[in-house]
C-alpha positions as a printed NumPy array, in Angstrom:
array([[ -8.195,  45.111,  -7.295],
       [-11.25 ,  47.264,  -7.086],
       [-13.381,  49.038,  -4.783],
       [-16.987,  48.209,  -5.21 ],
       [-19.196,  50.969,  -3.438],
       [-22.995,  49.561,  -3.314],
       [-26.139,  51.5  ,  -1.911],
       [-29.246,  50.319,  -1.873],
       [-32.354,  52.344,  -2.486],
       [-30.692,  54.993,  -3.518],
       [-33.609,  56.441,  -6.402],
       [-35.862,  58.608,  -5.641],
       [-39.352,  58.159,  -6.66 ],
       [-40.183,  58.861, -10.649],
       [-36.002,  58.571, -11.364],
       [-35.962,  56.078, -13.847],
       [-33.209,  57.486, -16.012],
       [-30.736,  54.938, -17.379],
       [-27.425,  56.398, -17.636],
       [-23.458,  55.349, -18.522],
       [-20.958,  57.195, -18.87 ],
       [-17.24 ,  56.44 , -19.291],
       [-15.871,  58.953, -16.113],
       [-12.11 ,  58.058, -17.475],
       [-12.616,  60.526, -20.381],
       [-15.689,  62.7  , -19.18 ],
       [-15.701,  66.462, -19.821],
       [-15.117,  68.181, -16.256],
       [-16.16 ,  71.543, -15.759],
       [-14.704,  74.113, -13.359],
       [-15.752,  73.83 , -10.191],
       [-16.213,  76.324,  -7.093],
       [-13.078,  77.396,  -7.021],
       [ -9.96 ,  77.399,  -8.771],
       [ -8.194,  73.748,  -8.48 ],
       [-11.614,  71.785,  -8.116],
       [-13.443,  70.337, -11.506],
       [-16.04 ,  68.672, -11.536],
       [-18.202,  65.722, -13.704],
       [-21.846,  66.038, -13.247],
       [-23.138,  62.564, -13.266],
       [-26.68 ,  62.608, -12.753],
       [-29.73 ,  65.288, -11.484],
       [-33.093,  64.761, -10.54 ],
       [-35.289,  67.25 ,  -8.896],
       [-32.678,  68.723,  -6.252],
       [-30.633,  65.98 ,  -6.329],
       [-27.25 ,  66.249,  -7.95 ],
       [-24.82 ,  63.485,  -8.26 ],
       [-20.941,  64.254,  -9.398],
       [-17.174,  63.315,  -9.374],
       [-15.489,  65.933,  -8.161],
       [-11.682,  66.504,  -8.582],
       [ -9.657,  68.558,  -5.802],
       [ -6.295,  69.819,  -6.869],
       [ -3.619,  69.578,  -4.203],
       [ -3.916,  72.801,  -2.02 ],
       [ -7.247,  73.687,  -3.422],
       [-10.073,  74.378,  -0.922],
       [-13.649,  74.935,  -1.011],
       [-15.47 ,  78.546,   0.547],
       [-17.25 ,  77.499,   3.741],
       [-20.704,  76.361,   2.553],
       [-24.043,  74.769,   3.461],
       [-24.955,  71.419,   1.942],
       [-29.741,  71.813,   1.616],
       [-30.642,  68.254,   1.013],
       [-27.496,  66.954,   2.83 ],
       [-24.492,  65.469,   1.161],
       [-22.953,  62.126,   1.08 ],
       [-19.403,  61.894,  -0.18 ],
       [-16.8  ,  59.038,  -0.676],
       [-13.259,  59.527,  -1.209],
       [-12.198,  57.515,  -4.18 ],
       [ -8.471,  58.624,  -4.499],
       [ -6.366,  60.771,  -2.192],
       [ -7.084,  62.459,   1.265],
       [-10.287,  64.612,   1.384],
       [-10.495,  67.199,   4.64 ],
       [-12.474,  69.984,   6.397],
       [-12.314,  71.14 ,   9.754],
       [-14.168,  68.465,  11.317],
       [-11.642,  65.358,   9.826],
       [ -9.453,  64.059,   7.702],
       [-10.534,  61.512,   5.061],
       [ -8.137,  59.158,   3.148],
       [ -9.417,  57.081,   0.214],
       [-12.166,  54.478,   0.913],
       [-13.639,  56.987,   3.793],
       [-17.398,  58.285,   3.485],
       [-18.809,  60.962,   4.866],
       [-22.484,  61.767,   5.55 ],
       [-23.299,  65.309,   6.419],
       [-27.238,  66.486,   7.21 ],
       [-29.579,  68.601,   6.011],
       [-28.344,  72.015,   6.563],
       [-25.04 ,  70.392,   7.089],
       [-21.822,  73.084,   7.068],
       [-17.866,  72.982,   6.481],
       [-14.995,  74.222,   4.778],
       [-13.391,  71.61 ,   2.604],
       [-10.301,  71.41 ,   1.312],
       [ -7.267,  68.579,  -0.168],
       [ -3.219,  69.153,   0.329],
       [ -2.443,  66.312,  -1.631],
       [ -5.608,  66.141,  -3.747],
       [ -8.239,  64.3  ,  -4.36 ],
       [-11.041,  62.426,  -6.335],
       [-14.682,  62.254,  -4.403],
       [-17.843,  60.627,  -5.927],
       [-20.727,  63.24 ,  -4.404],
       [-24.136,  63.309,  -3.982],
       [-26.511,  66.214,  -2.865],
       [-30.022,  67.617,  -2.18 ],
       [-30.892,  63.861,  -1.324],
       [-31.771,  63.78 ,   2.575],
       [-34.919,  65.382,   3.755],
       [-35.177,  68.775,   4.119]])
């Protein structure tokens, strides 16, 4: 089985980059904080697009998401203080949009950021 996540409209104007990349042996690069890595996937203008790999028992500094931030949890349980999200959950936060995440088991999330208007 497979979980096929599909959003439409989803380029911005001008992004016409073509792009593959085999996320099974991508280079991830330290995140921002100890215990999270992370896969950049794609930018344009302030949009940023990544996999992002949690650690169990790592957490995040509370932060401020300009451009909102859509996430979905591919593997594991993703939290902050206004949930809990097991795999298959998405999350859509605002412009402006704050929290303090964090994983106790760990997790996988497919991110993107910078995307919603400002």
């Amino acid at each position: 089985g497979c979980t096929l996540f599909v959003k439409l409209h989803q380029f911005q104007e001008g992004d016409a980059v073509h792009k593959v990349i085999d996320t099974q042996a991508g280079h991830y690069q330290a995140g921002s904080a100890p215990g999270i890595w992370v896969l950049p996937l794609h930018e344009f203008g302030a949009e940023r697009v990544a996999l992002v790999r949690w650690a169990p028992g790592s957490s995040s500094p509370r932060h401020r998401h300009r451009g909102g931030v859509e996430v979905f949890v591919l593997e594991g349980v993703f939290q902050d203080e206004h949930g809990h999200y097991p795999s298959g959950s998405w999350i859509r936060g605002p412009d402006g949009w704050e929290h303090t995440p964090f994983s106790g088991t760990g997790c996988l999330c497919y991110l993107k950021s910078g995307h919603l208007a400002t």
